[in-house]
CSV table of C-alpha atoms in Angstrom, one decimal:
chain,number,residue,atom,x,y,z
M,1,MET,CA,0.4,0.3,0.0
M,2,MET,CA,1.8,3.0,-1.1
M,3,LEU,CA,1.8,5.8,1.3
M,4,ASN,CA,-0.5,8.7,0.7
M,5,PHE,CA,-0.4,11.9,2.3
M,6,PHE,CA,-3.6,12.5,1.3
M,7,ASP,CA,-5.1,10.0,3.0
M,8,GLN,CA,-5.5,11.5,5.4
M,9,PHE,CA,-8.5,13.6,4.3
M,10,MET,CA,-10.9,10.8,2.4
M,11,SER,CA,-13.6,10.8,4.1
M,12,PRO,CA,-13.4,7.8,6.4
M,13,VAL,CA,-16.2,4.8,5.4
M,14,LEU,CA,-16.5,1.8,7.5
M,15,LEU,CA,-18.1,-1.4,5.9
M,16,GLY,CA,-19.8,1.9,3.4
M,17,ILE,CA,-21.3,3.3,6.8
M,18,PRO,CA,-20.0,7.1,6.8
M,19,LEU,CA,-18.1,7.8,9.9
M,20,ILE,CA,-17.6,11.5,8.7
M,21,ALA,CA,-21.1,11.2,11.2
M,22,LEU,CA,-19.9,9.7,14.0
M,23,ALA,CA,-16.5,12.1,13.2
M,24,LEU,CA,-19.5,15.5,13.2
M,25,LEU,CA,-21.3,14.1,16.7
M,26,LEU,CA,-17.7,13.5,18.6
M,27,PRO,CA,-17.4,16.9,20.2
M,28,TRP,CA,-21.4,16.8,21.0
M,29,ILE,CA,-20.4,14.2,24.3
M,30,LEU,CA,-17.8,16.3,25.1
M,31,PHE,CA,-19.2,19.4,26.4
M,32,PRO,CA,-21.2,18.4,30.0
M,33,ASN,CA,-25.0,20.1,29.9
M,34,PRO,CA,-25.1,22.3,32.5
M,35,ALA,CA,-26.3,20.6,35.5
M,36,ALA,CA,-29.7,22.6,37.6
M,37,ARG,CA,-27.2,23.0,40.5
M,38,TRP,CA,-26.7,26.5,41.5
M,39,ILE,CA,-22.4,25.9,41.3
M,40,ASN,CA,-21.1,23.3,39.0
M,41,ASN,CA,-17.8,21.6,39.3
M,42,ARG,CA,-15.2,22.7,37.5
M,43,LEU,CA,-15.1,21.5,34.1
M,44,ILE,CA,-18.8,23.1,34.0
M,45,THR,CA,-17.4,26.5,35.7
M,46,LEU,CA,-14.9,26.7,32.8
M,47,GLN,CA,-17.4,25.9,30.4
M,48,GLY,CA,-19.7,28.6,31.2
M,49,TRP,CA,-16.9,31.3,31.7
M,50,SER,CA,-15.2,31.0,28.4
M,51,ILE,CA,-18.0,30.6,26.3
M,52,SER,CA,-20.1,34.4,28.4
M,53,GLN,CA,-16.4,35.5,27.4
M,54,ALA,CA,-16.4,34.7,24.0
M,55,THR,CA,-20.0,36.0,23.7
M,56,HIS,CA,-19.6,39.2,25.7
M,57,GLN,CA,-16.3,39.1,23.4
M,58,LEU,CA,-18.4,38.9,20.1
M,59,PHE,CA,-21.3,40.8,20.5
M,60,THR,CA,-20.6,43.7,22.5
M,61,PRO,CA,-19.9,45.7,18.9
M,62,LEU,CA,-23.6,43.9,17.4
M,63,ASN,CA,-26.8,46.3,18.5
M,64,GLN,CA,-30.1,44.4,19.6
M,65,GLY,CA,-30.9,42.3,16.1
M,66,GLY,CA,-27.7,40.8,16.0
M,67,HIS,CA,-27.7,39.2,19.2
M,68,LYS,CA,-29.9,36.8,17.7
M,69,TRP,CA,-27.6,35.3,16.1
M,70,ALA,CA,-25.6,34.4,18.9
M,71,THR,CA,-26.9,30.8,20.1
M,72,LEU,CA,-25.6,29.8,16.4
M,73,LEU,CA,-23.0,31.7,16.0
M,74,ILE,CA,-21.2,30.5,19.5
M,75,SER,CA,-22.5,26.5,18.7
M,76,LEU,CA,-20.8,26.9,15.4
M,77,MET,CA,-17.8,28.4,17.0
M,78,ILE,CA,-17.4,25.4,20.1
M,79,PHE,CA,-18.1,23.2,17.3
M,80,LEU,CA,-15.2,24.3,14.8
M,81,ILE,CA,-12.8,25.0,17.5
M,82,SER,CA,-13.1,20.8,19.1
M,83,LEU,CA,-13.4,18.9,15.3
M,84,ASN,CA,-10.1,21.6,14.9
M,85,LEU,CA,-8.5,20.9,18.4
M,86,LEU,CA,-9.2,16.8,17.8
M,87,GLY,CA,-8.2,16.7,14.3
M,88,LEU,CA,-5.1,17.2,15.6
M,89,LEU,CA,-4.8,14.2,17.7
M,90,PRO,CA,-3.2,10.8,15.6
M,91,TYR,CA,-5.0,8.7,13.7
M,92,THR,CA,-7.9,10.9,13.6
M,93,PHE,CA,-10.0,12.7,10.4
M,94,THR,CA,-10.6,16.6,11.0
M,95,PRO,CA,-13.7,16.6,9.3
M,96,THR,CA,-12.7,20.7,9.2
M,97,THR,CA,-10.8,19.9,6.5
M,98,GLN,CA,-13.6,18.9,4.1
M,99,LEU,CA,-14.4,21.8,1.3
M,100,SER,CA,-17.7,20.5,1.1
M,101,LEU,CA,-18.9,21.1,4.8
M,102,ASN,CA,-16.8,24.4,5.9
M,103,MET,CA,-18.4,25.6,2.5
M,104,ALA,CA,-22.2,24.7,3.7
M,105,PHE,CA,-21.1,26.7,6.7
M,106,ALA,CA,-20.1,29.8,5.2
M,107,VAL,CA,-22.0,29.4,2.2
M,108,PRO,CA,-26.3,29.8,4.2
M,109,LEU,CA,-24.6,31.8,7.1
M,110,TRP,CA,-23.0,34.7,4.6
M,111,LEU,CA,-26.4,34.8,2.3
M,112,ALA,CA,-28.3,34.9,5.6
M,113,THR,CA,-26.7,38.0,6.5
M,114,VAL,CA,-27.1,39.8,2.9
M,115,ILE,CA,-30.4,38.7,2.7
M,116,VAL,CA,-31.3,40.2,6.5
M,117,GLY,CA,-29.2,43.4,5.4
M,118,LEU,CA,-30.8,43.7,1.8
M,119,ARG,CA,-34.7,43.0,3.4
M,120,ASN,CA,-34.2,45.0,6.4
M,121,GLN,CA,-31.9,48.5,5.4
M,122,PRO,CA,-31.8,48.0,1.7
M,123,THR,CA,-29.9,51.6,0.8
M,124,ILE,CA,-27.0,50.5,3.8
M,125,ALA,CA,-26.4,47.7,3.0
M,126,LEU,CA,-26.1,48.6,-0.8
M,127,GLY,CA,-24.0,51.6,0.7
M,128,HIS,CA,-21.4,49.4,1.4
M,129,LEU,CA,-20.6,49.0,-1.7
M,130,LEU,CA,-18.9,52.1,-2.1
M,131,PRO,CA,-16.7,53.1,0.9
M,132,GLU,CA,-16.8,57.4,1.6
M,133,GLY,CA,-14.8,59.4,0.5
M,134,THR,CA,-13.8,57.6,-3.4
M,135,PRO,CA,-12.8,60.4,-5.6
M,136,LEU,CA,-15.9,60.3,-8.1
M,137,PRO,CA,-14.0,59.0,-11.4
M,138,LEU,CA,-13.2,56.1,-9.4
M,139,ILE,CA,-16.8,55.0,-8.3
M,140,PRO,CA,-17.9,52.7,-11.2
M,141,VAL,CA,-14.3,50.4,-10.5
M,142,LEU,CA,-15.0,50.6,-6.8
M,143,ILE,CA,-18.4,48.7,-7.8
M,144,ILE,CA,-17.3,47.0,-9.5
M,145,ILE,CA,-14.6,45.3,-7.1
M,146,GLU,CA,-16.8,45.9,-4.0
M,147,THR,CA,-19.9,43.7,-5.6
M,148,ILE,CA,-17.0,41.4,-6.2
M,149,SER,CA,-15.4,41.4,-2.9
M,150,LEU,CA,-18.7,41.0,-1.4
M,151,PHE,CA,-19.6,38.0,-3.8
M,152,ILE,CA,-16.0,36.2,-3.2
M,153,ARG,CA,-16.8,36.1,1.4
M,154,PRO,CA,-17.8,32.6,1.4
M,155,LEU,CA,-15.5,31.3,-1.1
M,156,ALA,CA,-12.3,32.9,1.5
M,157,LEU,CA,-14.6,32.0,4.8
M,158,GLY,CA,-14.5,28.2,3.5
M,159,VAL,CA,-11.5,27.7,1.6
M,160,ARG,CA,-9.6,29.8,4.8
M,161,LEU,CA,-10.6,27.4,7.3
M,162,THR,CA,-10.3,24.0,4.5
M,163,ALA,CA,-6.4,25.5,3.3
M,164,ASN,CA,-5.2,26.3,6.8
M,165,LEU,CA,-5.9,22.9,8.4
M,166,THR,CA,-4.8,20.9,5.5
M,167,ALA,CA,-1.9,22.7,5.1
M,168,GLY,CA,-1.2,22.5,8.8
M,169,HIS,CA,-2.5,18.2,8.7
M,170,LEU,CA,0.3,17.8,5.8
M,171,LEU,CA,2.9,19.7,7.5
M,172,ILE,CA,2.6,17.6,11.1
M,173,GLN,CA,2.3,14.3,8.4
M,174,LEU,CA,5.2,15.3,6.8
M,175,ILE,CA,8.3,16.8,9.0
M,176,ALA,CA,6.8,13.3,10.9
M,177,THR,CA,7.9,10.9,8.4
M,178,ALA,CA,10.8,13.0,7.8
M,179,VAL,CA,11.6,12.7,11.5
M,180,PHE,CA,10.8,8.5,11.1
M,181,VAL,CA,12.8,7.7,8.4
M,182,LEU,CA,15.9,10.2,9.5
M,183,LEU,CA,15.8,8.2,14.0
M,184,PRO,CA,17.6,5.3,11.9
M,185,LEU,CA,20.6,6.9,9.9
M,186,MET,CA,21.0,10.1,11.2
M,187,PRO,CA,19.3,11.0,15.1
M,188,THR,CA,20.5,14.0,15.6
M,189,VAL,CA,19.7,15.4,12.9
M,190,ALA,CA,16.3,13.1,13.8
M,191,ILE,CA,15.9,15.2,16.6
M,192,LEU,CA,16.4,18.5,15.6
M,193,THR,CA,13.2,17.9,13.3
M,194,ALA,CA,11.4,16.4,16.2
M,195,SER,CA,12.2,19.9,18.0
M,196,VAL,CA,10.4,21.5,14.4
M,197,LEU,CA,7.6,19.0,14.7
M,198,PHE,CA,7.3,20.4,18.4
M,199,LEU,CA,7.1,24.1,17.4
M,200,LEU,CA,4.9,22.9,14.9
M,201,THR,CA,1.7,20.9,17.1
M,202,LEU,CA,2.1,24.4,19.2
M,203,LEU,CA,1.8,26.0,16.1
M,204,GLU,CA,-0.5,23.7,15.0
M,205,VAL,CA,-3.0,23.8,18.1
M,206,ALA,CA,-2.9,28.0,17.9
M,207,VAL,CA,-4.4,28.1,14.5
M,208,ALA,CA,-6.8,25.2,15.2
M,209,MET,CA,-8.8,27.2,17.1
M,210,ILE,CA,-8.0,30.8,16.1
M,211,GLN,CA,-9.2,29.9,12.5
M,212,ALA,CA,-12.6,28.8,14.4
M,213,TYR,CA,-12.4,31.8,15.7
M,214,VAL,CA,-11.8,34.2,12.6
M,215,PHE,CA,-14.8,32.3,11.1
M,216,ILE,CA,-16.8,33.0,13.7
M,217,LEU,CA,-15.5,36.6,13.6
M,218,LEU,CA,-15.9,37.5,10.2
M,219,LEU,CA,-19.8,36.2,10.0
M,220,SER,CA,-20.1,38.9,13.0
M,221,LEU,CA,-18.6,41.4,11.5
M,222,TYR,CA,-20.6,40.6,8.1
M,223,LEU,CA,-23.3,41.2,10.1
M,224,GLN,CA,-22.8,44.3,11.7
M,225,GLU,CA,-22.7,45.8,9.0
M,226,ASN,CA,-25.8,44.2,7.7
M,227,VAL,CA,-28.2,44.4,10.2
R,1,MET,CA,-4.5,-10.6,53.5
R,2,ALA,CA,-3.2,-6.9,53.4
R,3,SER,CA,-1.1,-8.0,56.4
R,4,SER,CA,0.7,-11.5,54.6
R,5,GLN,CA,1.7,-9.0,52.1
R,6,ARG,CA,5.3,-8.9,52.5
R,7,SER,CA,7.8,-9.3,49.4
R,8,SER,CA,11.0,-8.9,51.5
R,9,PHE,CA,13.2,-11.9,50.8
R,10,ASN,CA,14.0,-12.6,54.4
R,11,SER,CA,11.0,-13.7,55.3
R,12,CYS,CA,11.4,-16.7,53.4
R,13,THR,CA,14.4,-17.8,55.6
R,14,ARG,CA,12.0,-18.2,58.2
R,15,ARG,CA,10.6,-21.6,56.2
R,16,LEU,CA,6.8,-22.7,55.9
R,17,GLU,CA,5.5,-24.5,59.0
R,18,SER,CA,4.8,-27.0,57.1
R,19,GLN,CA,7.9,-27.7,55.9
R,20,GLN,CA,9.6,-26.5,59.4
R,21,ASN,CA,9.2,-30.5,60.3
R,22,GLN,CA,10.9,-31.9,57.3
R,23,THR,CA,13.8,-33.6,58.0
R,24,HIS,CA,14.4,-34.1,53.2
R,25,THR,CA,13.5,-30.4,51.9
R,26,SER,CA,16.4,-28.4,49.6
R,27,ALA,CA,17.2,-25.2,51.1
R,28,VAL,CA,16.8,-23.5,47.4
R,29,THR,CA,13.2,-25.3,46.9
R,30,SER,CA,11.5,-24.9,49.7
R,31,THR,CA,12.8,-20.7,49.4
R,32,LEU,CA,11.4,-20.6,46.2
R,33,VAL,CA,8.1,-22.8,47.0
R,34,CYS,CA,7.5,-20.1,50.0
R,35,GLN,CA,8.3,-17.1,48.0
R,36,LEU,CA,5.5,-18.1,45.3
R,37,SER,CA,2.8,-19.4,48.2
R,38,ARG,CA,3.4,-15.9,49.3
R,39,ALA,CA,1.5,-12.2,48.1
R,40,ARG,CA,3.3,-10.4,46.3
R,41,ALA,CA,4.2,-6.6,45.7
R,42,PRO,CA,1.7,-3.6,47.7
R,43,THR,CA,1.5,-1.4,44.9
R,44,ASN,CA,-0.7,-3.6,42.0
R,45,SER,CA,1.1,-4.7,39.0
R,46,ARG,CA,-2.0,-5.6,36.9
R,47,PRO,CA,-2.7,-2.4,34.9
R,48,TYR,CA,0.8,-2.1,35.1
R,49,MET,CA,1.0,-6.1,33.6
R,50,LEU,CA,-2.0,-5.7,31.3
R,51,GLY,CA,-1.2,-2.2,29.2
R,52,ALA,CA,2.9,-3.5,28.5
R,53,GLY,CA,1.2,-6.7,27.7
R,54,LEU,CA,-1.4,-5.3,25.6
R,55,LEU,CA,1.9,-3.3,24.2
R,56,THR,CA,4.4,-6.6,23.0
R,57,TYR,CA,1.3,-7.6,21.3
R,58,PHE,CA,0.4,-5.5,19.0
R,59,LEU,CA,3.3,-4.8,18.4
R,60,SER,CA,5.1,-8.1,17.3
R,61,LYS,CA,2.5,-8.5,15.7
R,62,GLU,CA,2.2,-6.0,13.6
R,63,ILE,CA,-1.7,-4.9,14.6
R,64,TYR,CA,0.0,-1.6,15.5
R,65,ILE,CA,3.0,-0.5,12.7
R,66,ILE,CA,5.4,2.4,14.4
R,67,ASN,CA,5.5,5.3,11.9
R,68,HIS,CA,5.1,9.1,11.2
R,69,GLU,CA,1.7,9.3,13.0
R,70,THR,CA,3.7,7.2,16.3
R,71,ILE,CA,6.3,10.3,15.6
R,72,SER,CA,3.1,13.3,15.6
R,73,ALA,CA,1.7,10.7,18.6
R,74,ALA,CA,4.6,11.6,20.7
R,75,CYS,CA,4.6,15.3,20.1
R,76,MET,CA,1.1,15.5,20.3
R,77,ALA,CA,1.7,13.6,23.7
R,78,THR,CA,4.7,15.8,25.1
R,79,VAL,CA,2.3,18.9,24.0
R,80,ILE,CA,-0.9,17.7,26.1
R,81,ILE,CA,1.2,16.1,29.1
R,82,TYR,CA,3.0,19.6,29.7
R,83,SER,CA,0.2,22.0,29.2
R,84,VAL,CA,-1.7,19.9,31.8
R,85,LYS,CA,0.9,19.5,34.6
R,86,ARG,CA,1.6,23.0,33.9
R,87,PHE,CA,-1.7,24.7,33.9
R,88,GLY,CA,-3.6,22.1,35.5
R,89,PRO,CA,-3.5,23.3,38.7
R,90,ASP,CA,-3.3,27.7,38.1
R,91,VAL,CA,-6.6,26.2,36.0
R,92,ALA,CA,-8.4,25.1,38.9
R,93,ALA,CA,-7.5,27.6,40.7
R,94,PHE,CA,-9.7,29.6,38.5
R,95,ALA,CA,-12.5,28.1,38.9
R,96,ASP,CA,-13.2,27.3,42.4
R,97,LYS,CA,-12.5,31.0,42.7
R,98,LEU,CA,-15.3,31.5,40.2
R,99,ASN,CA,-17.1,30.2,42.0
R,100,GLU,CA,-15.8,31.3,45.4
R,101,GLU,CA,-16.7,34.3,43.9
R,102,LYS,CA,-20.2,33.5,43.3
R,103,LEU,CA,-20.6,32.3,47.1
R,104,GLN,CA,-18.8,35.1,48.1
R,105,LYS,CA,-21.4,37.2,46.8
R,106,ALA,CA,-24.9,35.7,47.6
R,107,GLU,CA,-22.8,35.5,51.7
R,108,GLU,CA,-22.3,39.3,51.4
R,109,VAL,CA,-25.4,39.6,51.4
R,110,LYS,CA,-26.3,36.6,54.0
R,111,ALA,CA,-23.7,39.1,56.2
R,112,LEU,CA,-25.4,42.0,55.6
R,113,ALA,CA,-29.0,41.2,56.2
R,114,VAL,CA,-27.3,39.1,59.6
R,115,ALA,CA,-25.7,42.7,60.3
R,116,SER,CA,-28.4,45.0,59.6
R,117,LEU,CA,-30.9,42.1,62.0
R,118,ALA,CA,-27.6,42.7,64.9
R,119,GLN,CA,-28.3,46.1,64.9
R,120,ALA,CA,-31.8,46.4,65.1
R,121,ILE,CA,-31.6,43.9,67.9
R,122,GLU,CA,-29.2,46.3,69.8
R,123,ASP,CA,-31.1,49.1,68.9
R,124,GLU,CA,-33.8,47.6,70.3
R,125,LYS,CA,-32.0,46.8,73.6
R,126,LYS,CA,-31.1,50.6,73.8
R,127,GLU,CA,-35.0,51.6,73.8
R,128,GLN,CA,-36.2,49.6,76.3
R,129,TRP,CA,-33.0,51.2,78.3
R,130,ARG,CA,-34.2,54.0,77.8
R,131,VAL,CA,-37.2,53.1,78.8
R,132,GLU,CA,-36.2,51.6,81.8
R,133,GLY,CA,-35.1,55.3,83.0
R,134,ARG,CA,-38.0,56.8,82.0
R,135,HIS,CA,-38.8,57.7,85.6
R,136,LEU,CA,-36.4,59.0,86.2
R,137,LEU,CA,-37.7,61.9,83.3
R,138,PHE,CA,-40.6,61.7,84.4
R,139,ASP,CA,-39.3,62.9,88.0
R,140,ALA,CA,-37.6,65.6,86.5
R,141,LYS,CA,-39.9,66.9,84.3
R,142,ARG,CA,-42.4,66.5,87.5
R,143,ASN,CA,-40.1,69.0,89.8
R,144,ASN,CA,-39.2,70.9,87.6
R,145,VAL,CA,-43.4,71.9,87.3
R,146,ALA,CA,-43.8,72.1,90.4
R,147,MET,CA,-41.0,74.1,90.5
R,148,LEU,CA,-42.4,76.2,87.8
R,149,LEU,CA,-46.1,76.6,89.7
R,150,GLU,CA,-44.0,77.5,93.1
R,151,THR,CA,-41.5,80.7,91.3
R,152,ASN,CA,-45.3,81.2,89.1
R,153,TRP,CA,-47.3,81.4,92.7
R,154,ARG,CA,-44.1,83.5,95.0
R,155,GLU,CA,-44.4,85.8,92.4
R,156,ARG,CA,-48.2,86.0,92.0
R,157,VAL,CA,-47.8,86.5,95.9
R,158,HIS,CA,-45.5,89.4,96.0
R,159,THR,CA,-47.5,90.7,93.6
R,160,VAL,CA,-49.9,90.7,95.5
R,161,HIS,CA,-48.2,92.2,98.1
R,162,ASN,CA,-47.1,94.7,96.6
R,163,GLU,CA,-50.4,95.8,95.3
R,164,VAL,CA,-52.5,95.4,99.1
R,165,LYS,CA,-48.8,97.9,100.7
R,166,LYS,CA,-49.6,100.2,98.2
R,167,ARG,CA,-52.8,100.7,98.3
R,168,LEU,CA,-52.6,100.4,102.1
R,169,ASP,CA,-49.2,103.5,101.6
R,170,TYR,CA,-52.0,105.5,99.5
R,171,GLN,CA,-54.3,105.2,102.6
R,172,ILE,CA,-52.3,106.5,104.7
R,173,ALA,CA,-50.8,108.8,102.5
R,174,LEU,CA,-54.1,109.9,102.1
R,175,GLN,CA,-54.9,109.5,105.8
R,176,SER,CA,-51.6,111.8,106.9
R,177,LEU,CA,-52.7,114.2,103.9
R,178,HIS,CA,-55.5,114.7,105.4
R,179,ARG,CA,-53.8,115.5,108.8
R,180,ARG,CA,-52.0,118.2,107.6
R,181,MET,CA,-54.5,119.7,105.8
R,182,GLU,CA,-56.5,119.4,109.0
R,183,GLN,CA,-53.7,121.2,111.2
R,184,GLU,CA,-52.5,123.6,108.3
R,185,HIS,CA,-56.0,124.7,108.3
R,186,MET,CA,-56.1,124.9,112.1
R,187,VAL,CA,-52.8,126.5,112.2
R,188,SER,CA,-53.5,128.7,109.8
R,189,TRP,CA,-56.8,130.1,110.5
R,190,VAL,CA,-55.8,129.5,114.3
R,191,GLU,CA,-53.2,132.9,112.9
R,192,LYS,CA,-55.5,134.0,110.8
R,193,ASN,CA,-57.8,134.9,114.1
R,194,VAL,CA,-55.5,135.7,116.9
R,195,VAL,CA,-53.8,137.6,113.9
R,196,SER,CA,-57.1,139.1,113.5
R,197,SER,CA,-58.0,139.2,117.0
R,198,ILE,CA,-54.6,141.4,116.6
R,199,THR,CA,-55.9,145.4,118.0
R,200,PRO,CA,-53.8,147.9,117.9
R,201,GLN,CA,-53.9,148.8,120.8
R,202,GLN,CA,-52.0,145.0,121.8
R,203,GLU,CA,-49.9,145.7,119.3
R,204,LYS,CA,-48.0,149.0,120.6
R,205,THR,CA,-47.9,147.1,124.3
R,206,SER,CA,-46.8,144.3,122.6
R,207,ILE,CA,-44.2,146.0,120.6
R,208,ALA,CA,-43.2,148.4,124.1
R,209,LYS,CA,-42.5,144.9,125.9
R,210,CYS,CA,-40.2,143.3,123.6
R,211,ILE,CA,-38.2,146.3,123.1
R,212,THR,CA,-37.8,146.3,127.1
R,213,ASP,CA,-37.2,143.0,127.1
R,214,LEU,CA,-34.4,143.5,124.3
R,215,LYS,CA,-32.7,146.1,126.7
R,216,SER,CA,-32.3,144.5,129.2
R,217,LEU,CA,-31.3,141.5,128.0
R,218,ALA,CA,-29.1,143.1,126.4
R,219,LYS,CA,-27.8,144.5,129.3
R,220,ILE,CA,-28.0,141.0,130.8
R,221,GLN,CA,-25.2,140.8,128.1
R,222,GLN,CA,-23.5,143.5,128.5
R,223,ALA,CA,-22.4,142.3,132.2
R,224,LYS,CA,-21.9,138.9,131.2
R,225,ALA,CA,-19.8,140.3,128.9
R,226,THR,CA,-17.4,142.6,130.6
R,227,VAL,CA,-16.9,139.8,133.8
């Protein structure tokens, strides 16, 4: 069997059962429901604190209409963070490396923000296509450019997440293979490469969390423009 | 069984009681049998044995193959174990602090209520003490009122006395005035009558007598002066 570095990104199927459903459901069991207690255990306390911090951070700039999106966006962020972090473990499949999944998150949510903006305040939503203070001859060109930028947003959102995670996983696999191959030949170089791998692992942990946060942050920014 | 779990070899130098009476027991085999029949180490090594055995089994039977994922798994495990050991106590203390703050707020409310109630008790006790001293106040007020009445009565008596004295003085003055006027009137009437009754003859004789008296007196005086 040829070692193909892209096999890790194939949607896992076992005996005809798509295991991606299991991979998508796994984060749900990791976050316990808050019990009907006033003072909870440490895990639930920390979970509640971090969620409330993230909500406060993301939704303070938004007005009242944007707060209706809080449940959706924060639960999406928790989902993405847990999927990304679980994917860093060995032999796991990361669903967020699939472009289809990320586009399925990005396109409907972006489209929803655009439609909300065009329905409730069409003038202001269309006004975003022209930045303030542009010189008169540049106006037609700039409107075209801004429209293109508007339509590229969902693509950027999805591809950003996919590319970051895929690249990270590939790099980890490549450098781990380098260490594995070099270990019997040149152990010293292998140890140096292993230190690079260690730093890369730290980076990937950070990237996993940051990319999920950036996804939600950009969606909240698009919402802020339109609500 | 806990008391009999001793693994020291020295305990086997005392043979088992059943062997002590035998004449043909070998020292080697009897020690071996003694050791095997006693309980082993104080730590429960069964899970570690299972783990080591499973690992050896999986590796030797090539059920688990060491490849690049093993290296990346080792890296990830280092990161996870290091972060848990390093940040674990801090995170736990933070979670405990969050819960403590929650408890603290409720405790504050309770303490405030208790303090206000204790203050109410103190105030009530003070009021009761004040009530005990109330009779002193009433005595003082009674004395005060009595003094005022006394003073008022004495003033009025004094006023009456003065008024009566004034009236009596008036009467006395009136009477004395009457008497004096009568006296003066009588004296003037007598004088008038006497003056009117003095005839010119009487007047001449009296004047002549006066002159002779005066001359005699003058002689007597002269005589006294020369003596």
